């Protein structure tokens, strides 16, 4: 599988860049504690999409080395940008929110996380849908 699906690559990069901007906004309003769970869900989503491409890779003619997927590479790179950004921006606040979770700010952050987390899951779902849709065109 050597076909590069530009929609998956571009959306993965845009999601990583957009996540960084959203992380900064969330931190600026005092809810940095929810950044890490969002970053983790996006990273897991990236790895799930990369798994789709890994399952679709074909064995090379020599039988020893498979062709490398640019799609999976883009997803891996984006994942390893999002997770560290989430750790840097929200890691300490996440720990502190667990330690002091019996306070109004901790409760508010948990409620805000419940509102924002589905957006991250939906964004990764779009990548998955494109990856699965491209599977059919890859077989043509």
Backbone as numpy.savetxt, mean C-alpha at the origin, in Angstrom:
# Nx Ny Nz CAx CAy CAz Cx Cy Cz
6.41 -13.47 -18.09 5.56 -12.29 -18.09 6.45 -11.05 -18.09
6.53 -10.43 -19.21 7.35 -9.23 -19.30 6.51 -7.99 -19.58
5.23 -8.17 -19.77 4.36 -7.05 -20.08 4.30 -6.09 -18.89
4.44 -4.80 -19.16 4.35 -3.79 -18.11 2.97 -3.14 -18.20
2.23 -3.21 -17.12 0.91 -2.60 -17.09 1.06 -1.22 -16.48
1.12 -0.23 -17.35 1.38 1.14 -16.93 0.36 1.64 -15.92
-0.90 1.20 -16.06 -1.91 1.67 -15.10 -1.59 1.21 -13.68
-1.12 0.00 -13.51 -0.78 -0.50 -12.17 0.44 0.24 -11.63
1.46 0.42 -12.47 2.69 1.08 -12.03 2.40 2.53 -11.65
1.70 3.25 -12.50 1.40 4.66 -12.24 0.51 4.81 -11.01
-0.53 3.99 -10.89 -1.42 4.09 -9.73 -0.69 3.74 -8.43
0.22 2.78 -8.49 0.99 2.43 -7.28 1.84 3.62 -6.83
2.48 4.27 -7.78 3.32 5.43 -7.45 2.45 6.59 -6.95
1.34 6.84 -7.63 0.44 7.92 -7.20 -0.14 7.65 -5.81
-0.47 6.40 -5.53 -0.97 6.06 -4.20 0.09 6.30 -3.14
1.34 5.96 -3.44 2.43 6.19 -2.48 2.61 7.68 -2.23
2.61 8.47 -3.29 2.77 9.92 -3.14 1.57 10.53 -2.41
0.37 10.12 -2.78 -0.83 10.62 -2.12 -0.88 10.23 -0.66
-0.44 9.00 -0.36 -0.41 8.55 1.04 0.52 9.44 1.85
1.67 9.79 1.29 2.60 10.67 2.01 1.96 12.00 2.34
1.22 12.55 1.38 0.53 13.83 1.61 -0.55 13.67 2.68
-1.32 12.60 2.60 -2.38 12.36 3.58 -1.78 12.13 4.96
-0.66 11.39 5.03 0.01 11.16 6.31 0.40 12.48 6.95
0.96 13.39 6.15 1.35 14.70 6.67 0.16 15.48 7.19
-0.95 15.42 6.47 -2.16 16.13 6.90 -2.69 15.53 8.20
-2.75 14.21 8.26 -3.24 13.54 9.47 -2.36 13.90 10.67
-1.05 13.89 10.47 -0.14 14.25 11.56 -0.32 15.70 11.98
-0.58 16.58 11.00 -0.71 18.00 11.33 -1.96 18.30 12.13
-2.98 17.45 12.05 -4.18 17.69 12.85 -4.13 16.96 14.19
-2.98 16.36 14.49 -2.79 15.74 15.79 -3.22 14.29 15.88
-3.40 13.64 14.74 -3.86 12.24 14.75 -2.80 11.31 14.15
-1.53 11.61 14.38 -0.45 10.82 13.79 -0.49 9.36 14.21
-1.18 9.05 15.30 -1.28 7.68 15.77 -1.97 6.73 14.81
-2.77 7.26 13.88 -3.45 6.38 12.94 -2.69 6.23 11.62
-1.59 6.94 11.45 -0.83 6.87 10.20 -0.25 5.46 10.00
0.32 4.89 11.03 0.96 3.58 10.89 -0.03 2.49 10.47
-1.21 2.37 11.07 -2.14 1.34 10.59 -2.57 1.54 9.14
-2.70 2.79 8.71 -3.06 3.05 7.32 -1.90 2.65 6.41
-0.68 3.02 6.78 0.49 2.66 5.99 0.63 1.15 5.90
0.35 0.46 6.99 0.44 -1.00 6.99 -0.59 -1.60 6.05
-1.80 -1.10 6.05 -2.83 -1.66 5.17 -2.49 -1.42 3.70
-1.94 -0.25 3.38 -1.53 0.02 2.00 -0.38 -0.92 1.61
0.57 -1.12 2.51 1.71 -2.00 2.23 1.24 -3.43 1.99
0.33 -3.90 2.83 -0.22 -5.26 2.63 -0.95 -5.34 1.29
-1.66 -4.31 0.95 -2.34 -4.28 -0.35 -1.37 -4.34 -1.51
-0.29 -3.55 -1.42 0.74 -3.61 -2.47 1.29 -5.03 -2.60
1.58 -5.66 -1.48 2.14 -7.01 -1.53 1.14 -8.01 -2.08
-0.14 -7.80 -1.83 -1.17 -8.67 -2.38 -1.23 -8.55 -3.89
-1.15 -7.32 -4.39 -1.15 -7.12 -5.84 0.14 -7.71 -6.44
1.27 -7.52 -5.77 2.52 -8.11 -6.26 2.41 -9.63 -6.30
1.68 -10.21 -5.36 1.46 -11.66 -5.35 0.68 -12.11 -6.59
-0.26 -11.28 -7.03 -0.99 -11.60 -8.26 -0.01 -11.71 -9.42
0.91 -10.75 -9.52 1.88 -10.79 -10.60 2.85 -11.96 -10.44
3.22 -12.27 -9.21 4.13 -13.40 -8.98 3.49 -14.71 -9.40
2.22 -14.86 -9.13 1.52 -16.09 -9.53 1.39 -16.20 -11.04
1.38 -15.07 -11.72 1.23 -15.06 -13.17 2.56 -15.18 -13.90
3.68 -15.09 -13.19 4.96 -15.14 -13.89 5.18 -16.53 -14.47
5.85 -16.55 -15.61 6.07 -17.80 -16.32 7.53 -18.22 -16.20
7.75 -19.49 -16.22 9.12 -20.01 -16.17 9.81 -19.73 -17.49
11.06 -19.32 -17.43 11.80 -19.01 -18.65 12.09 -20.29 -19.42
12.55 -20.13 -20.64 12.84 -21.28 -21.49 13.96 -22.14 -20.92
14.89 -21.54 -20.19 15.98 -22.32 -19.60 15.51 -23.09 -18.37
14.36 -22.70 -17.80 13.81 -23.39 -16.65 14.44 -23.00 -15.33
15.42 -22.13 -15.33 16.10 -21.76 -14.08 15.70 -20.40 -13.54
15.59 -19.45 -14.41 15.33 -18.07 -13.97 14.04 -17.58 -14.62
13.18 -16.98 -13.80 11.95 -16.42 -14.35 12.20 -14.98 -14.79
11.40 -14.52 -15.72 11.49 -13.13 -16.16 11.00 -12.24 -15.04
11.68 -11.13 -14.84 11.35 -10.24 -13.74 10.18 -9.35 -14.11
9.27 -9.13 -13.19 8.09 -8.33 -13.42 8.31 -6.89 -12.97
8.27 -5.97 -13.92 8.39 -4.54 -13.60 7.21 -4.12 -12.72
6.05 -4.73 -12.96 4.86 -4.42 -12.18 5.10 -4.72 -10.70
5.60 -5.92 -10.42 5.87 -6.32 -9.04 6.95 -5.44 -8.43
7.97 -5.10 -9.22 9.04 -4.23 -8.72 8.49 -2.87 -8.31
7.63 -2.29 -9.13 7.04 -0.98 -8.79 6.24 -1.07 -7.50
5.50 -2.16 -7.34 4.70 -2.33 -6.13 5.59 -2.52 -4.90
6.67 -3.29 -5.04 7.59 -3.48 -3.92 8.23 -2.15 -3.52
8.69 -1.39 -4.51 9.32 -0.10 -4.19 8.34 0.85 -3.53
7.12 0.90 -4.04 6.11 1.76 -3.44 5.79 1.32 -2.02
5.69 0.01 -1.81 5.41 -0.51 -0.47 6.50 -0.12 0.51
7.75 -0.21 0.08 8.86 0.07 0.98 9.14 1.57 1.09
8.33 2.38 0.43 8.32 3.82 0.69 7.20 4.17 1.66
6.04 3.55 1.48 4.87 3.87 2.30 5.07 3.42 3.75
5.51 2.19 3.96 5.65 1.69 5.33 6.67 2.48 6.15
7.87 2.74 5.64 8.79 3.57 6.44 8.25 4.97 6.69
7.58 5.55 5.70 6.99 6.88 5.91 5.96 6.82 7.03
5.16 5.78 7.04 4.18 5.61 8.11 4.83 5.43 9.47
5.94 4.71 9.50 6.66 4.52 10.77 7.27 5.83 11.26
7.87 6.59 10.34 8.51 7.84 10.74 7.47 8.85 11.19
6.40 8.98 10.43 5.40 10.00 10.74 4.51 9.59 11.91
4.13 8.31 11.98 3.15 7.94 12.98 3.54 6.85 13.96
4.74 6.30 13.85 5.13 5.19 14.72 5.11 5.53 16.20
5.75 6.60 16.56 5.81 7.00 17.97 4.43 7.39 18.49
3.69 8.12 17.67 2.34 8.52 18.09 1.44 7.29 18.25
1.62 6.28 17.39 0.85 5.05 17.51 1.15 4.37 18.83
2.41 4.27 19.17 2.81 3.67 20.45 2.23 4.45 21.62
2.35 5.76 21.55 1.84 6.60 22.64 0.32 6.49 22.76
-0.37 6.35 21.63 -1.84 6.24 21.70 -2.26 4.93 22.33
-1.46 3.88 22.16 -1.78 2.62 22.82 -1.50 2.72 24.31
-0.37 3.32 24.65 0.00 3.47 26.06 -1.02 4.32 26.80
-1.44 5.39 26.20 -2.40 6.29 26.86 -3.75 6.27 26.19
-4.25 5.08 25.83 -5.47 5.00 25.03 -6.75 5.33 25.78
-6.67 5.49 27.07 -7.89 5.83 27.80 -7.92 7.35 27.99
-8.04 8.02 26.86 -8.18 9.47 26.88 -9.02 9.88 25.68
-9.58 11.06 25.70 -10.43 11.49 24.60 -9.70 11.55 23.25
-8.43 11.95 23.25 -7.70 12.03 21.99 -7.51 10.64 21.40
-7.21 9.64 22.23 -7.07 8.27 21.74 -8.36 7.73 21.14
-9.46 8.03 21.79 -10.76 7.61 21.28 -11.08 8.32 19.97
-10.78 9.60 19.89 -11.01 10.35 18.66 -10.15 9.83 17.53
-8.89 9.50 17.83 -8.02 8.94 16.80 -8.55 7.60 16.30
-9.05 6.76 17.20 -9.61 5.47 16.80 -10.81 5.67 15.88
-11.63 6.66 16.19 -12.80 6.93 15.35 -12.36 7.49 13.98
-11.36 8.35 13.99 -10.85 8.89 12.73 -10.24 7.79 11.89
-9.51 6.87 12.51 -8.94 5.74 11.79 -10.04 4.92 11.13
-11.14 4.71 11.83 -12.26 3.96 11.26 -12.84 4.63 10.02
-12.71 5.94 9.95 -13.20 6.67 8.77 -12.20 6.66 7.61
-10.91 6.69 7.92 -9.88 6.83 6.88 -9.40 5.48 6.34
-9.37 4.45 7.17 -8.84 3.15 6.77 -9.53 2.56 5.54
-10.85 2.64 5.41 -11.48 2.08 4.21 -11.02 2.75 2.91
-10.62 4.01 3.00 -10.14 4.70 1.80 -8.85 4.04 1.31
-7.95 3.73 2.24 -6.71 3.05 1.86 -7.01 1.68 1.27
-7.93 0.95 1.88 -8.29 -0.38 1.37 -8.91 -0.28 -0.02
-9.75 0.72 -0.24 -10.38 0.89 -1.55 -9.35 1.26 -2.62
-8.38 2.11 -2.26 -7.35 2.50 -3.23 -6.54 1.29 -3.66
-6.20 0.44 -2.72 -5.46 -0.77 -3.07 -6.36 -1.73 -3.84
-7.64 -1.74 -3.53 -8.58 -2.58 -4.29 -8.63 -2.21 -5.76
-8.50 -0.91 -6.06 -8.45 -0.47 -7.45 -7.23 -1.07 -8.14
-6.08 -1.05 -7.46 -4.88 -1.67 -8.04 -5.11 -3.16 -8.29
-5.74 -3.84 -7.34 -5.99 -5.27 -7.51 -6.90 -5.53 -8.70
-7.92 -4.69 -8.86 -8.84 -4.87 -9.98 -8.13 -4.69 -11.32
-7.26 -3.69 -11.41 -6.50 -3.50 -12.63 -5.58 -4.68 -12.89
-4.93 -5.16 -11.84 -4.01 -6.29 -12.00 -4.75 -7.53 -12.48
-5.91 -7.79 -11.90 -6.70 -8.95 -12.32 -7.26 -8.74 -13.73
-7.68 -7.52 -14.04 -8.20 -7.23 -15.38 -7.12 -7.36 -16.43
-5.92 -6.95 -16.10 -4.81 -7.05 -17.06 -4.41 -8.49 -17.29
-4.76 -9.37 -16.35 -4.42 -10.79 -16.50 -5.07 -11.34 -17.76
-6.32 -10.97 -18.01 -7.01 -11.47 -19.19 -6.35 -10.95 -20.47
-5.95 -9.68 -20.49 -5.33 -9.13 -21.69 -3.93 -9.67 -21.87
-3.28 -10.11 -20.79 -1.93 -10.67 -20.86 -1.95 -12.03 -21.55
-3.06 -12.74 -21.42 -3.16 -14.07 -21.98 -3.51 -14.05 -23.47
-3.94 -12.90 -23.99 -4.30 -12.80 -25.41 -3.08 -12.92 -26.30
